[in-house]
XYZ file of N, CA and C in Angstrom:
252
model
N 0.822 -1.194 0.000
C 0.000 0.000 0.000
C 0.868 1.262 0.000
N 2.082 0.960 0.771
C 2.819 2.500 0.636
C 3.639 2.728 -0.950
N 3.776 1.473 -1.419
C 4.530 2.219 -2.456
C 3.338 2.782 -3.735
N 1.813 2.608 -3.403
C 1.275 2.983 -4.574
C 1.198 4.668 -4.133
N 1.086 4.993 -2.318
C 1.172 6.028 -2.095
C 2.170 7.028 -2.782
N 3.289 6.562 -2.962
C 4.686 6.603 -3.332
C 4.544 7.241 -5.378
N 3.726 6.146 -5.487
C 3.985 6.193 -6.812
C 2.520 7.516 -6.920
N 1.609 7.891 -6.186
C 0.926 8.654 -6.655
C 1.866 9.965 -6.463
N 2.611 10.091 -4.909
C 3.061 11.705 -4.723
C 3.912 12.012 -6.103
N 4.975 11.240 -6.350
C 5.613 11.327 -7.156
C 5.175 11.766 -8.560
N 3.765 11.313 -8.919
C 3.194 11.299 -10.232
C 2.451 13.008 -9.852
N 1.693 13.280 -8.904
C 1.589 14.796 -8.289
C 2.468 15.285 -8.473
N 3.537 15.479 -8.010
C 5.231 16.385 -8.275
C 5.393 16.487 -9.507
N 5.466 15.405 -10.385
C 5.823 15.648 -12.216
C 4.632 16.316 -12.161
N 3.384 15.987 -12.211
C 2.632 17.245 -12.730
C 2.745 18.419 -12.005
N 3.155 19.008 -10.971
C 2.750 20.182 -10.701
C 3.957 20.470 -11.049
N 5.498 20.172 -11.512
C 6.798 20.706 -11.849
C 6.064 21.356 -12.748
N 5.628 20.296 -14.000
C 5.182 20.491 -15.509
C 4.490 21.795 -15.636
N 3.240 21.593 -14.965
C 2.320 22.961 -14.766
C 3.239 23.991 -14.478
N 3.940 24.458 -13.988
C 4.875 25.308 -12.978
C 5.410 25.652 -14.212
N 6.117 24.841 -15.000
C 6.784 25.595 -16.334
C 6.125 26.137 -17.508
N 4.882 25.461 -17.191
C 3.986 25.997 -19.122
C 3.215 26.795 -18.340
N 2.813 27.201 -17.254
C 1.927 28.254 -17.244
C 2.867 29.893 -17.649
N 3.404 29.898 -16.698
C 3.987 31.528 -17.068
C 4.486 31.234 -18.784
N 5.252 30.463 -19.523
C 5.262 30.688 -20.457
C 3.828 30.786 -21.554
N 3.090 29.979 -21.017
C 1.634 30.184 -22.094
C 1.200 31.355 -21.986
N 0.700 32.099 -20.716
C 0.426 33.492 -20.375
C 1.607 34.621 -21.224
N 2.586 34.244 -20.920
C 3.709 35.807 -21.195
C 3.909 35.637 -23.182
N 2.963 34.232 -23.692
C 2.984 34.319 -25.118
C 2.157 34.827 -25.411
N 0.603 34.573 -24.624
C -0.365 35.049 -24.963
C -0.530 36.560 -24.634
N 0.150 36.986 -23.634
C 0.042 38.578 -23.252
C 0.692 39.073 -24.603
N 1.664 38.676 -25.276
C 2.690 39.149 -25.988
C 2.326 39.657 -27.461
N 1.307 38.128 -27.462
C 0.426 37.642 -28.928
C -0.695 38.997 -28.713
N -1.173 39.094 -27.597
C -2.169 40.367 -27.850
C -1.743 41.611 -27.847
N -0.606 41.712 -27.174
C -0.117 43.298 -27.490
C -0.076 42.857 -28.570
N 1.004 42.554 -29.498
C 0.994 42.725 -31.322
C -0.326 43.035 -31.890
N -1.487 42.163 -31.677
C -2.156 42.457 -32.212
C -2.789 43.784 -31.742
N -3.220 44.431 -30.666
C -3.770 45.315 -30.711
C -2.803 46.901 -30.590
N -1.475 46.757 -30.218
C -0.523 48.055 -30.138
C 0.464 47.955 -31.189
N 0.391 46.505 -31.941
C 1.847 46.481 -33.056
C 3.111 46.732 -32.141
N 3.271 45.986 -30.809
C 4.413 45.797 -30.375
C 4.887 44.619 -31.020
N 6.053 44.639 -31.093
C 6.671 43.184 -31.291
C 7.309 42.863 -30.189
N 6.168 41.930 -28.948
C 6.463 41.823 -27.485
C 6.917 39.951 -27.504
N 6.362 39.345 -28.334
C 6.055 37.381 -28.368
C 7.305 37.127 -27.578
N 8.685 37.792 -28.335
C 9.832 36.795 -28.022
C 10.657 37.464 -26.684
N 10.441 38.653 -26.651
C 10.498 39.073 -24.887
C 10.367 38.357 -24.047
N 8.794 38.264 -24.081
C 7.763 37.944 -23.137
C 7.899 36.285 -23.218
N 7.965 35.767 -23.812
C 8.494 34.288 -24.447
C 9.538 33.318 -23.280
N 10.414 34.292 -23.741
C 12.000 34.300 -22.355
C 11.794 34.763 -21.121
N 10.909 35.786 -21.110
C 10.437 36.136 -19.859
C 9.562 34.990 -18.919
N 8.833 34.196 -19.776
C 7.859 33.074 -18.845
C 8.916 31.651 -19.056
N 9.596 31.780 -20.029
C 10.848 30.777 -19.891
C 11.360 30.893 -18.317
N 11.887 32.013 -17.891
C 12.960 32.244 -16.750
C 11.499 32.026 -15.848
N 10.936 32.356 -15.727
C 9.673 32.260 -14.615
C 9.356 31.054 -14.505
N 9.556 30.051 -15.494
C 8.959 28.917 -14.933
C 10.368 27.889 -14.431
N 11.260 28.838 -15.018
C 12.352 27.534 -14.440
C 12.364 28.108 -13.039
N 12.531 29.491 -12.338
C 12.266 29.602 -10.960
C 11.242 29.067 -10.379
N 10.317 28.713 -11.078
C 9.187 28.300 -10.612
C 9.892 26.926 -9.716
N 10.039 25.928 -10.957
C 10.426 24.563 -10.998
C 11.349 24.580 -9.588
N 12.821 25.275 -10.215
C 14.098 25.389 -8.843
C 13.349 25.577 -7.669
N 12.074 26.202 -7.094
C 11.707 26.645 -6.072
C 10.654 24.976 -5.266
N 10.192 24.534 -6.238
C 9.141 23.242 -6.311
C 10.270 22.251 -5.644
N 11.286 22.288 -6.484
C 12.276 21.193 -6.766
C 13.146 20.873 -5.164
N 13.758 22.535 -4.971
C 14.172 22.877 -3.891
C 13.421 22.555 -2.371
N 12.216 22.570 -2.609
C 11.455 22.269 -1.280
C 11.639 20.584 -1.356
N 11.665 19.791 -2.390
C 11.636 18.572 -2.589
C 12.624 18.018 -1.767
N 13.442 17.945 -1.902
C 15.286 17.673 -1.494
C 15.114 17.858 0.064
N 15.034 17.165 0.602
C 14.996 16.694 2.709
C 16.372 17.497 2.835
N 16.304 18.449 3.913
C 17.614 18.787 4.545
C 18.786 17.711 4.828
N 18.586 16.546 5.036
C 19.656 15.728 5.016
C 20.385 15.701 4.259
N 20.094 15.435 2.671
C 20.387 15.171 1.749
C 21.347 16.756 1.373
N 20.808 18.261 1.890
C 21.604 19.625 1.336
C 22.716 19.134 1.870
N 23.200 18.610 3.531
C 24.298 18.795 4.332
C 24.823 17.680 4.536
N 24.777 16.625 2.931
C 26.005 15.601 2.527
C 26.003 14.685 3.750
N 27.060 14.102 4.198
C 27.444 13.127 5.119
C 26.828 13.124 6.437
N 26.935 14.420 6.740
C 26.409 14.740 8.147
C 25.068 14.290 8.669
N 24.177 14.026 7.518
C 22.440 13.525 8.067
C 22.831 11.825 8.283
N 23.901 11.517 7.522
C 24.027 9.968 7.363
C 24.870 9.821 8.853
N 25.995 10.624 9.179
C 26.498 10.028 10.380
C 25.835 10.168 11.598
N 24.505 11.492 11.929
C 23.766 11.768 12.736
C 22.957 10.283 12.642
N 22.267 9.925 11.978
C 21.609 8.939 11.601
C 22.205 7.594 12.554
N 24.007 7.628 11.930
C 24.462 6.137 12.626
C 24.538 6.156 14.375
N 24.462 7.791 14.472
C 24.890 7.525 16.252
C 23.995 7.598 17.216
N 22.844 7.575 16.206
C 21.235 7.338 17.152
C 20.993 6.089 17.407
């Protein structure tokens, strides 16, 4: 029973990474796509790179909470571990 638990969080995490990266980029194309059309900016490929970098902070920030403090401070969670 725990590893289907296992296999659902995990399958939650890929999707919400995923989501995390195509939203700001779908929005900052579509903001981009409508300025052109209604001001004749040429905003798409700005705004493009702009939800690019937003969603990879997104992700690093998702990703970052993921990772157990043990695992940031290398050896030290493993030898705390052996002298309990």
């Amino acid at each position: 029973m725990n590893f289907k638990k296992d296999v659902y969080r995990n399958l939650a995490m890929i999707t919400q990474i995923g989501i995390s990266m195509l939203a700001p980029i779908v929005l900052c194309v579509f903001i981009g796509y409508e300025l052109d059309d209604h001001l004749g900016w040429h905003t798409v490929i700005p705004l493009l790179l702009l939800g690019i970098l937003a969603g990879c902070r997104n992700c690093w920030l998702l990703v970052k909470e993921l990772i157990p403090k043990d695992q940031k401070s290398g050896k030290k969670g493993l030898e705390n571990e052996s002298e309990e």
